[in-house]
Amino acid sequence: MITSEPIKRDHRSQTTTVNNISFFSSSCVPSETAIAMEAEPQHQLNVIFLPFPTPGHMIPMVDTARLFAKHGVSVTIIITPANASTFQKATDTDFRCGYNIRTQVVPFPAVQVGLPDGVESFKDCTSPEMIEKFMHGTLVLKDQIELLFQDLKPDCIVTDMLYPWTLESATKLGIPRLYYYSSSYFSTCARHSIMKHKPHERLLSDSHKFTIPGLPHRIEMTPLQLAEWKPTNSFLNDFFETVYESERRSYGVVYNNFHELEGDYEQLYRSTVGIKSWSLGPISAWVNRGHRDDLAQDSEWLNWLNSKQNESVLYVSFGSLARLPHAQLVELAHGLEHSGHSFIWVIRKNDGNENEFSFLQEFEQKMKESKKGYIIWNWAPQLQILEHPATGGIVTHCGWNSILESVCAGLPIVTWPMFADQFYNERLVVDVLKIGVPVGVKENKWRSMGEDAAVGREEIAKAVKLIMGKEERSEMKMRVRKLGDAAKKSIEEGGSSCNNLMQLLDELKSLKITRARGN
Ligand code: UDP
């Protein structure tokens, strides 16, 4: 148990000690820059980042923390041990380069909340019961983390949206709380409008279309596609109410986004929600620009991709959370094969399904022989694959990071949303940006995909041909390339995201000075 005993920092390493327990020692030695920065602590911003433990939330927030550190901020990331180990190499390298960044680990109370020992990531929760227990676990962490806030004396807390209680913590400390949202402005604007006007409640059937009021584009959806359409879990419903309330009452919101992508919705968001926001993306591309030490040099998938013509390969992935039922895996396998295009497909196995195992093994073998397809099991180096010249398009579940990464790589998209905000992101890609085609999913099903296939093989093959066929895709490709170029410019000096970061850091520094004068 961590208490409020002062934290001892060892400045020769990234080790942080609480109550004589050491976490994550590292052999790195800070450069003179780091020591110099720490010599003037009164001028340096001290910011805590609190990521939610699941890859889609953690990856962009840790990269944002690294970005802050690279711009002179003293940064502490609070996270659980196994999650810390997924990014520790990158932050250690930053630290060795002289940036003031460290990790503070807190153990996750899995057993205490009734989860199997070792569960630390939301992605390991496979049932609604596990999800509810996991969310309770993050609430149990509150006391420990608040003690850390007191000890670390931050000037600002950047917190994942899923820690609404940090609103109160920041208020107690008299510091700004920045709400970190890892999705599109479009999704928030659409959700706000639907919750306010409730156009979906006036329909005769859940599969009928309604138009979302007050948006700059005509956007149609059906109630079945809304995450909120079937309020079955009152714990989660109440929880999300507090999340949205904490958004409205935060100092501002940080988006992994760039102005040129959805400027209309950025403006609409600010005027309807009425709070400040900063678009600082694409963050992963920014922070990893120039050097990445996790790049594969010689691996089987890379050799396979190297053997393919430019823009000839489709990348198929459903992010870190979704699992497809067996019937859907079968349809997808046939659909990809029938499309005639080469593909790399990332598959997360469903535990204990023998049928599925033998089907997929046979399919993998067949694809190896025909050289048409390559299967990556469980986890792929997505950024590296998307940026490879042989990759020409993506099938995605419309998780925001995957969309942003595809846009940066200039790739047309087949949209295959499954749950949460993904159906909104689909509309942004298809109707607003016009850089993708929908595969035709009709219903939002919160992670439990059921037993049936949501999409048939013919629809899959048709959508793939539309984004991979030279003629069919030419306009989409032109548009997404333009956005990809704009993304790269936005993170250069003078670019929109770069300016936003400078402006945000200046504002936080002014608040720090005002607070110091007040004290
Ligand atoms: N990702 C990856 N390899 C995989 C699956 C996902 O590197 O096999 C990364 C992907 O690049 C993205 C994040 O994990 O940065 C997934 O976030 P997204 O918002 O797309 O979806 P989520 O996993 O949250 O549903």
Coordinates of C-alpha atoms and ligand atoms in Angstrom, one line a residue:
M1 CA 0.0 0.0 0.0
I2 CA 1.4 3.4 -0.9
T3 CA 1.2 6.0 1.7
S4 CA 1.7 9.7 1.7
E5 CA 5.4 9.4 2.7
P6 CA 7.4 11.7 0.4
I7 CA 8.6 10.2 -2.8
K8 CA 12.4 9.9 -3.1
R9 CA 13.7 10.4 -6.6
D10 CA 17.0 9.0 -7.8
H11 CA 18.2 11.4 -10.4
R12 CA 20.7 8.9 -11.9
S13 CA 17.9 6.7 -13.0
Q14 CA 14.2 6.7 -13.7
T15 CA 13.6 4.9 -10.5
T16 CA 10.8 6.3 -8.4
T17 CA 10.6 5.1 -4.8
V18 CA 7.6 5.2 -2.6
N19 CA 7.7 3.8 0.9
N20 CA 11.1 2.3 0.1
I21 CA 9.7 0.2 -2.7
S22 CA 11.6 0.8 -5.9
F23 CA 9.9 0.7 -9.3
F24 CA 11.5 0.3 -12.7
S25 CA 15.1 1.0 -12.1
S26 CA 16.9 1.8 -15.3
S27 CA 20.5 2.1 -16.2
C28 CA 20.0 5.5 -17.9
V29 CA 22.0 8.5 -16.9
P30 CA 20.5 11.9 -17.5
S31 CA 22.3 14.3 -19.8
E32 CA 23.4 17.7 -18.7
T33 CA 20.2 19.1 -20.3
A34 CA 18.1 17.1 -17.9
I35 CA 20.1 18.1 -14.9
A36 CA 20.0 21.7 -16.0
M37 CA 16.3 21.6 -16.4
E38 CA 15.9 20.2 -12.9
A39 CA 18.1 22.9 -11.6
E40 CA 15.4 25.4 -12.2
P41 CA 12.3 23.6 -11.0
Q42 CA 10.4 26.9 -10.3
H43 CA 10.3 27.5 -14.1
Q44 CA 9.6 24.0 -15.2
L45 CA 6.1 22.7 -15.7
N46 CA 5.4 19.5 -13.7
V47 CA 2.7 17.5 -15.4
I48 CA 1.2 14.1 -14.4
F49 CA -0.3 11.9 -17.0
L50 CA -2.8 9.3 -16.0
P51 CA -3.5 6.8 -18.9
F52 CA -6.3 4.3 -18.8
P53 CA -4.8 0.8 -19.0
T54 CA -5.8 -0.4 -22.5
P55 CA -3.7 0.0 -25.6
G56 CA -6.0 2.3 -27.6
H57 CA -6.1 4.8 -24.7
M58 CA -2.6 4.3 -23.4
I59 CA -0.5 4.4 -26.6
P60 CA -1.6 8.0 -27.6
M61 CA -1.5 9.3 -24.0
V62 CA 2.0 8.0 -23.3
D63 CA 3.2 9.5 -26.6
T64 CA 1.6 12.8 -25.5
A65 CA 3.5 12.6 -22.2
R66 CA 6.7 12.0 -24.2
L67 CA 5.9 14.9 -26.4
F68 CA 5.5 17.2 -23.4
A69 CA 8.8 15.9 -22.0
K70 CA 10.5 16.7 -25.3
H71 CA 9.3 20.2 -25.0
G72 CA 10.8 20.8 -21.6
V73 CA 8.1 19.6 -19.2
S74 CA 8.9 17.4 -16.2
V75 CA 6.5 14.4 -16.8
T76 CA 5.4 11.6 -14.6
I77 CA 3.2 8.8 -16.0
I78 CA 1.2 6.9 -13.4
I79 CA 0.3 3.4 -14.5
T80 CA 0.2 -0.3 -13.4
P81 CA 3.4 -2.5 -13.7
A82 CA 2.6 -4.7 -16.6
N83 CA 1.2 -1.8 -18.6
A84 CA 4.4 0.2 -17.8
S85 CA 6.5 -2.5 -19.3
T86 CA 4.9 -2.0 -22.7
F87 CA 6.4 1.5 -23.1
Q88 CA 9.2 1.6 -20.7
K89 CA 11.9 1.1 -23.4
A90 CA 10.7 4.3 -25.2
T91 CA 10.5 6.4 -22.0
D92 CA 13.9 5.1 -20.9
T93 CA 15.4 6.1 -24.2
D94 CA 13.8 9.6 -23.8
F95 CA 15.2 9.9 -20.3
R96 CA 18.7 8.9 -21.5
C97 CA 18.4 11.6 -24.1
G98 CA 18.0 14.2 -21.4
Y99 CA 14.2 14.5 -21.2
N100 CA 12.6 14.7 -17.8
I101 CA 10.2 11.7 -17.9
R102 CA 9.6 9.0 -15.4
T103 CA 7.0 6.3 -14.6
Q104 CA 5.3 5.8 -11.3
V105 CA 3.7 2.4 -11.0
V106 CA 0.8 1.5 -8.8
P107 CA -0.3 -2.2 -8.5
F108 CA -3.8 -2.9 -9.9
P109 CA -6.2 -4.4 -7.3
A110 CA -7.3 -7.3 -9.5
V111 CA -8.0 -9.9 -6.8
Q112 CA -9.5 -7.3 -4.5
V113 CA -12.2 -6.6 -7.1
G114 CA -12.8 -10.2 -8.0
L115 CA -10.7 -10.5 -11.1
P116 CA -8.1 -13.2 -11.8
D117 CA -4.6 -12.2 -10.4
G118 CA -2.6 -10.5 -13.1
V119 CA -5.4 -8.8 -15.0
E120 CA -4.3 -5.3 -15.5
S121 CA -5.6 -4.3 -18.9
F122 CA -9.1 -3.6 -20.0
K123 CA -8.4 -5.6 -23.2
D124 CA -8.2 -8.8 -21.0
C125 CA -11.8 -8.3 -19.8
T126 CA -13.9 -10.6 -21.9
S127 CA -17.4 -10.3 -20.3
P128 CA -19.6 -7.4 -19.0
E129 CA -19.0 -8.7 -15.5
M130 CA -15.2 -8.5 -15.9
I131 CA -15.6 -5.0 -17.4
E132 CA -17.6 -3.8 -14.4
K133 CA -15.1 -5.3 -11.9
F134 CA -12.2 -3.7 -13.9
M135 CA -13.9 -0.3 -13.7
H136 CA -14.3 -0.8 -10.0
G137 CA -10.6 -1.6 -9.8
T138 CA -9.7 1.8 -11.4
L139 CA -11.9 3.5 -8.7
V140 CA -10.1 1.6 -6.0
L141 CA -6.9 3.1 -7.2
K142 CA -8.2 6.6 -6.5
D143 CA -6.8 7.0 -2.9
Q144 CA -3.3 5.8 -3.9
I145 CA -3.2 8.0 -6.9
E146 CA -4.4 11.0 -5.0
L147 CA -1.6 10.6 -2.5
L148 CA 0.8 10.5 -5.4
F149 CA -0.7 13.8 -6.7
Q150 CA -0.1 15.4 -3.3
D151 CA 3.5 14.2 -3.2
L152 CA 4.4 15.0 -6.8
K153 CA 2.8 18.5 -6.6
P154 CA 1.9 18.7 -10.3
D155 CA 1.0 22.0 -12.1
C156 CA -1.5 20.1 -14.2
I157 CA -3.1 16.6 -14.5
V158 CA -3.7 15.2 -18.0
T159 CA -6.1 12.3 -17.4
D160 CA -7.9 9.8 -19.5
M161 CA -11.6 10.5 -19.8
L162 CA -12.3 7.3 -17.8
Y163 CA -11.0 8.8 -14.5
P164 CA -13.8 11.3 -13.8
W165 CA -12.8 11.5 -10.1
T166 CA -9.6 13.4 -11.1
L167 CA -11.8 16.4 -11.6
E168 CA -12.2 16.7 -7.9
S169 CA -8.6 15.8 -7.2
A170 CA -7.4 18.7 -9.5
T171 CA -9.9 21.1 -7.9
K172 CA -8.5 20.2 -4.4
L173 CA -5.0 20.9 -5.6
G174 CA -6.0 24.1 -7.4
I175 CA -4.6 23.0 -10.7
P176 CA -6.0 22.5 -14.2
R177 CA -7.3 19.1 -15.2
L178 CA -7.0 18.3 -18.9
Y179 CA -9.4 15.6 -20.1
Y180 CA -7.8 13.4 -22.7
Y181 CA -10.1 12.1 -25.4
S182 CA -8.9 9.5 -27.8
S183 CA -11.4 9.9 -30.6
S184 CA -12.8 12.3 -33.1
Y185 CA -14.4 15.7 -32.6
F186 CA -17.1 14.4 -34.9
S187 CA -18.0 11.6 -32.5
T188 CA -18.4 14.0 -29.6
C189 CA -20.5 16.5 -31.6
A190 CA -22.7 13.7 -33.0
R191 CA -23.2 12.2 -29.5
H192 CA -24.0 15.5 -28.0
S193 CA -26.5 16.3 -30.6
I194 CA -28.2 12.9 -30.4
M195 CA -28.4 13.1 -26.6
K196 CA -29.8 16.6 -26.7
H197 CA -32.3 16.2 -29.5
K198 CA -33.1 12.5 -29.3
P199 CA -34.0 12.1 -33.0
H200 CA -33.7 8.3 -32.6
E201 CA -36.6 8.1 -30.2
R202 CA -39.1 9.3 -32.8
L203 CA -38.7 6.3 -35.1
L204 CA -41.0 3.3 -35.6
S205 CA -38.1 0.9 -35.9
D206 CA -34.6 0.7 -34.6
S207 CA -33.3 0.0 -38.1
H208 CA -34.9 3.2 -39.6
K209 CA -32.6 6.1 -40.3
F210 CA -32.6 9.5 -38.6
T211 CA -30.6 12.6 -39.4
I212 CA -28.3 14.0 -36.7
P213 CA -29.4 17.6 -36.1
G214 CA -27.1 20.6 -36.1
L215 CA -24.0 19.1 -37.9
P216 CA -22.3 20.8 -40.8
H217 CA -23.0 17.7 -43.0
R218 CA -26.1 15.6 -43.5
I219 CA -25.4 12.5 -41.4
E220 CA -27.8 9.6 -41.2
M221 CA -27.6 6.8 -38.7
T222 CA -29.9 4.2 -37.2
P223 CA -30.7 3.6 -33.5
L224 CA -29.1 0.2 -33.8
Q225 CA -25.7 1.8 -34.6
L226 CA -25.7 3.9 -31.4
A227 CA -23.6 2.8 -28.5
E228 CA -26.3 4.1 -26.2
W229 CA -29.3 2.5 -27.9
K230 CA -29.8 -0.3 -25.4
P231 CA -29.1 1.0 -21.9
T232 CA -28.6 -2.4 -20.3
N233 CA -26.0 -1.8 -17.7
S234 CA -26.9 0.8 -15.1
F235 CA -23.4 0.9 -13.5
L236 CA -21.8 1.7 -16.8
N237 CA -24.6 4.2 -17.8
D238 CA -24.1 6.1 -14.5
F239 CA -20.4 5.9 -14.9
F240 CA -20.5 7.5 -18.4
E241 CA -22.8 10.2 -17.1
T242 CA -20.0 11.2 -14.6
V243 CA -17.4 11.0 -17.4
Y244 CA -19.3 13.5 -19.6
E245 CA -20.0 15.7 -16.7
S246 CA -16.3 15.8 -15.9
E247 CA -15.6 16.7 -19.5
R248 CA -17.8 19.8 -19.3
R249 CA -16.2 20.8 -16.0
S250 CA -12.5 20.3 -17.0
Y251 CA -10.1 23.1 -17.8
G252 CA -9.9 21.8 -21.4
V253 CA -9.6 18.8 -23.6
V254 CA -6.6 17.3 -25.4
Y255 CA -7.4 15.6 -28.7
N256 CA -5.1 13.4 -30.7
N257 CA -6.2 15.1 -33.9
F258 CA -5.2 17.9 -36.2
H259 CA -7.1 21.0 -37.3
E260 CA -7.0 20.2 -41.1
L261 CA -8.8 16.9 -40.5
E262 CA -12.0 18.0 -39.0
G263 CA -11.8 21.8 -38.4
D264 CA -15.6 22.2 -38.7
Y265 CA -16.2 19.8 -35.9
E266 CA -13.4 21.2 -33.8
Q267 CA -15.2 24.6 -33.9
L268 CA -18.6 23.0 -33.4
Y269 CA -17.3 21.1 -30.3
R270 CA -15.9 24.3 -28.7
S271 CA -19.1 26.2 -29.3
T272 CA -21.5 23.4 -28.2
V273 CA -19.6 21.9 -25.3
G274 CA -18.2 25.3 -24.4
I275 CA -14.8 24.4 -23.3
K276 CA -11.2 24.8 -24.6
S277 CA -9.6 22.1 -26.7
W278 CA -6.2 21.5 -28.2
S279 CA -5.6 19.3 -31.2
L280 CA -2.1 18.0 -30.8
G281 CA -2.0 15.1 -33.3
P282 CA -1.0 13.0 -34.9
I283 CA 0.9 12.4 -31.7
S284 CA 2.5 9.1 -32.3
A285 CA 3.8 10.2 -35.7
W286 CA 5.1 13.4 -34.1
V287 CA 6.9 11.9 -31.1
N288 CA 8.4 9.0 -33.1
R289 CA 9.5 11.3 -36.0
G290 CA 13.1 10.7 -37.0
H291 CA 13.9 7.7 -34.8
R292 CA 12.1 4.6 -33.7
D293 CA 14.0 1.9 -32.0
D294 CA 11.2 -0.7 -32.2
L295 CA 11.4 -1.1 -36.0
A296 CA 11.6 -4.7 -37.3
Q297 CA 14.6 -5.1 -39.7
D298 CA 14.4 -8.7 -40.6
S299 CA 11.3 -10.6 -39.9
E300 CA 9.1 -12.9 -41.9
W301 CA 6.2 -10.5 -42.3
L302 CA 8.5 -7.8 -43.4
N303 CA 10.2 -10.0 -46.0
W304 CA 6.7 -11.0 -47.3
L305 CA 5.7 -7.4 -47.5
N306 CA 9.0 -6.4 -49.2
S307 CA 8.2 -9.0 -51.9
K308 CA 5.0 -7.2 -52.9
Q309 CA 4.4 -4.4 -55.4
N310 CA 3.8 -0.9 -54.1
E311 CA 0.3 -0.3 -52.7
S312 CA -0.9 -3.8 -53.5
V313 CA -1.5 -5.2 -50.0
L314 CA -4.5 -4.7 -47.8
Y315 CA -4.0 -4.6 -44.0
V316 CA -6.8 -6.1 -41.9
S317 CA -7.1 -5.4 -38.2
F318 CA -9.8 -4.9 -35.6
G319 CA -7.7 -3.2 -32.9
S320 CA -6.8 -4.4 -29.5
L321 CA -10.2 -5.2 -28.0
A322 CA -12.5 -6.8 -30.6
R323 CA -12.7 -10.5 -31.2
L324 CA -14.6 -11.9 -34.2
P325 CA -16.9 -14.9 -33.7
H326 CA -15.9 -18.1 -35.6
A327 CA -18.7 -17.6 -38.2
Q328 CA -17.4 -14.1 -39.0
L329 CA -13.8 -15.3 -39.2
V330 CA -14.9 -17.8 -41.9
E331 CA -16.8 -15.1 -43.9
L332 CA -13.8 -12.7 -43.7
A333 CA -11.4 -15.4 -44.8
H334 CA -13.5 -16.2 -47.9
G335 CA -14.2 -12.5 -48.6
L336 CA -10.5 -11.6 -48.6
E337 CA -9.7 -14.6 -50.8
H338 CA -12.5 -13.7 -53.2
S339 CA -11.4 -10.1 -53.4
G340 CA -8.3 -11.3 -55.3
H341 CA -6.1 -8.7 -53.4
S342 CA -3.1 -9.6 -51.2
F343 CA -3.6 -9.0 -47.5
I344 CA -2.0 -9.1 -44.1
W345 CA -4.6 -10.1 -41.5
V346 CA -4.1 -9.7 -37.7
I347 CA -6.1 -12.4 -35.9
R348 CA -6.7 -12.6 -32.2
K349 CA -7.6 -16.2 -31.4
N350 CA -10.8 -17.2 -29.5
D351 CA -9.7 -19.4 -26.7
G352 CA -10.5 -23.1 -26.9
N353 CA -12.4 -23.2 -30.2
E354 CA -11.0 -26.3 -31.9
N355 CA -13.1 -25.8 -35.1
E356 CA -11.8 -22.4 -35.5
F357 CA -8.2 -23.4 -34.9
S358 CA -8.2 -26.0 -37.6
F359 CA -10.0 -23.7 -40.1
L360 CA -7.6 -20.9 -39.5
Q361 CA -4.5 -23.2 -39.7
E362 CA -5.7 -24.6 -43.0
F363 CA -6.5 -21.1 -44.3
E364 CA -3.0 -19.9 -43.3
Q365 CA -1.4 -22.8 -45.0
K366 CA -3.3 -22.2 -48.2
M367 CA -2.4 -18.5 -48.2
K368 CA 1.2 -19.3 -47.6
E369 CA 1.2 -21.5 -50.7
S370 CA -0.6 -19.0 -52.9
K371 CA 1.5 -16.1 -51.4
K372 CA -1.8 -14.1 -51.4
G373 CA -2.2 -13.7 -47.7
Y374 CA -0.1 -13.4 -44.5
I375 CA -1.5 -13.9 -41.0
I376 CA -0.1 -12.3 -37.9
W377 CA -1.3 -13.8 -34.7
N378 CA -2.5 -11.5 -31.9
W379 CA -0.4 -8.4 -32.3
A380 CA 1.1 -6.7 -35.3
P381 CA 3.5 -3.8 -35.6
Q382 CA 0.7 -1.7 -37.1
L383 CA 2.5 1.6 -37.7
Q384 CA 5.3 0.0 -39.5
I385 CA 2.9 -2.0 -41.7
L386 CA 0.8 1.0 -42.5
E387 CA 3.8 3.0 -43.5
H388 CA 5.3 0.3 -45.7
P389 CA 5.2 1.2 -49.5
A390 CA 3.5 -2.2 -50.3
T391 CA 0.5 -1.4 -48.1
G392 CA -2.3 0.2 -50.1
G393 CA -5.4 0.1 -47.9
I394 CA -6.9 -1.0 -44.6
V395 CA -9.9 -2.8 -43.2
T396 CA -10.4 -1.3 -39.7
H397 CA -12.9 -1.4 -36.8
C398 CA -12.7 2.4 -36.8
G399 CA -10.9 2.8 -33.5
W400 CA -9.6 6.4 -33.6
N401 CA -5.9 5.6 -33.5
S402 CA -6.2 3.2 -36.4
I403 CA -8.1 5.8 -38.4
L404 CA -5.6 8.5 -37.7
E405 CA -2.7 6.2 -38.5
S406 CA -4.3 5.2 -41.8
V407 CA -4.9 8.9 -42.7
C408 CA -1.2 9.7 -41.9
A409 CA -0.1 6.8 -44.1
G410 CA -2.5 8.0 -46.9
L411 CA -4.5 4.8 -47.1
P412 CA -8.2 4.4 -48.2
I413 CA -10.3 2.6 -45.6
V414 CA -12.9 -0.1 -45.4
T415 CA -14.9 0.7 -42.3
W416 CA -16.1 -2.2 -40.1
P417 CA -17.2 -0.6 -36.9
M418 CA -18.2 -2.8 -33.9
F419 CA -18.9 -0.8 -30.8
A420 CA -18.5 2.4 -28.7
D421 CA -17.7 5.5 -30.9
Q422 CA -16.7 3.5 -33.9
F423 CA -20.0 3.9 -35.8
Y424 CA -19.6 7.7 -35.5
N425 CA -16.0 7.5 -36.8
E426 CA -17.3 5.4 -39.7
R427 CA -19.6 8.3 -40.7
L428 CA -16.7 10.7 -40.5
V429 CA -14.6 8.6 -42.8
V430 CA -17.3 7.8 -45.3
D431 CA -19.6 10.8 -45.4
V432 CA -17.4 13.7 -44.3
L433 CA -13.9 12.9 -45.4
K434 CA -15.0 10.6 -48.2
I435 CA -11.8 8.4 -47.8
G436 CA -13.5 5.0 -47.3
V437 CA -16.3 2.7 -47.9
P438 CA -18.5 0.9 -45.4
V439 CA -18.5 -2.9 -45.3
G440 CA -22.1 -2.7 -44.1
V441 CA -22.3 -3.4 -40.3
K442 CA -25.7 -2.7 -39.0
E443 CA -25.5 -3.0 -35.2
N444 CA -23.4 -1.7 -32.4
K445 CA -22.6 -4.6 -30.1
W446 CA -20.5 -3.8 -27.1
R447 CA -17.6 -6.3 -27.5
S448 CA -19.8 -9.3 -27.3
M449 CA -20.1 -10.0 -31.0
G450 CA -22.6 -12.9 -30.6
E451 CA -22.3 -16.1 -32.6
D452 CA -23.3 -14.9 -36.1
A453 CA -21.4 -13.2 -38.9
A454 CA -22.4 -9.5 -39.1
V455 CA -21.1 -9.3 -42.6
G456 CA -21.1 -11.8 -45.5
R457 CA -18.2 -12.7 -47.8
E458 CA -19.7 -11.0 -50.9
E459 CA -20.0 -7.7 -49.1
I460 CA -16.4 -8.0 -47.8
A461 CA -15.0 -8.7 -51.2
K462 CA -17.0 -5.9 -52.8
A463 CA -15.7 -3.3 -50.3
V464 CA -12.1 -4.5 -50.6
K465 CA -12.3 -4.2 -54.4
L466 CA -13.6 -0.6 -54.0
I467 CA -10.6 0.6 -52.0
M468 CA -7.9 -1.5 -53.6
G469 CA -9.0 -1.4 -57.3
K470 CA -6.8 1.2 -59.1
E471 CA -9.7 3.1 -60.8
E472 CA -12.3 2.7 -58.1
R473 CA -10.1 4.1 -55.4
S474 CA -8.4 7.0 -57.2
E475 CA -10.5 9.8 -55.8
M476 CA -10.5 8.4 -52.3
K477 CA -6.7 8.0 -52.5
M478 CA -6.2 11.5 -53.7
R479 CA -8.2 12.9 -50.7
V480 CA -6.6 10.7 -48.1
R481 CA -3.1 11.5 -49.5
K482 CA -3.8 15.2 -49.1
L483 CA -4.9 14.7 -45.5
G484 CA -1.8 12.6 -44.9
D485 CA 0.3 15.5 -46.1
A486 CA -1.6 18.0 -44.0
A487 CA -1.0 15.7 -41.0
K488 CA 2.7 15.8 -41.5
K489 CA 2.7 19.6 -41.9
S490 CA 0.6 20.1 -38.8
I491 CA 3.4 18.7 -36.6
E492 CA 6.2 20.7 -38.2
E493 CA 7.3 24.0 -36.8
G494 CA 4.6 26.6 -37.6
G495 CA 2.0 23.8 -38.2
S496 CA -1.3 23.8 -36.5
S497 CA -0.7 21.1 -33.9
C498 CA 2.8 22.4 -33.2
N499 CA 1.4 25.9 -32.5
N500 CA -1.4 24.4 -30.4
L501 CA 1.2 22.6 -28.2
M502 CA 3.2 25.8 -27.7
Q503 CA 0.1 27.7 -26.9
L504 CA -1.1 25.1 -24.4
L505 CA 2.3 24.9 -22.6
D506 CA 2.5 28.8 -22.5
E507 CA -1.0 28.8 -20.9
L508 CA -0.1 26.2 -18.3
K509 CA 3.1 28.2 -17.5
S510 CA 1.0 31.4 -17.0
L511 CA -1.3 29.5 -14.7
K512 CA 1.6 28.2 -12.7
I513 CA 3.0 31.7 -12.3
T514 CA -0.4 33.1 -11.3
R515 CA -0.7 30.3 -8.7
A516 CA 2.8 31.0 -7.3
R517 CA 2.0 34.7 -7.0
G518 CA -1.3 33.8 -5.2
N519 CA 0.5 31.6 -2.7
Ligands
UDP1 N1 -2.3 -1.9 -32.5 C1 -1.1 -2.5 -32.9 N2 -1.1 -3.8 -33.3 C2 -2.2 -4.5 -33.3 C3 -3.5 -3.9 -32.9 C4 -3.4 -2.6 -32.5 O1 0.0 -1.8 -32.9 O2 -2.2 -5.7 -33.6 C5 -2.3 -0.4 -32.1 C6 -2.8 0.5 -33.2 O3 -1.7 0.9 -34.0 C7 -3.4 1.6 -32.4 C8 -3.9 0.9 -31.2 O4 -3.2 -0.3 -31.0 O5 -2.5 2.6 -32.1 C9 -5.4 0.5 -31.2 O6 -6.2 1.7 -31.0 P1 -7.5 1.9 -31.8 O7 -8.1 3.2 -31.3 O8 -7.4 1.8 -33.2 O9 -8.5 0.7 -31.4 P2 -8.8 0.0 -30.0 O10 -7.8 -1.1 -29.8 O11 -8.8 1.0 -28.9 O12 -10.2 -0.6 -30.2

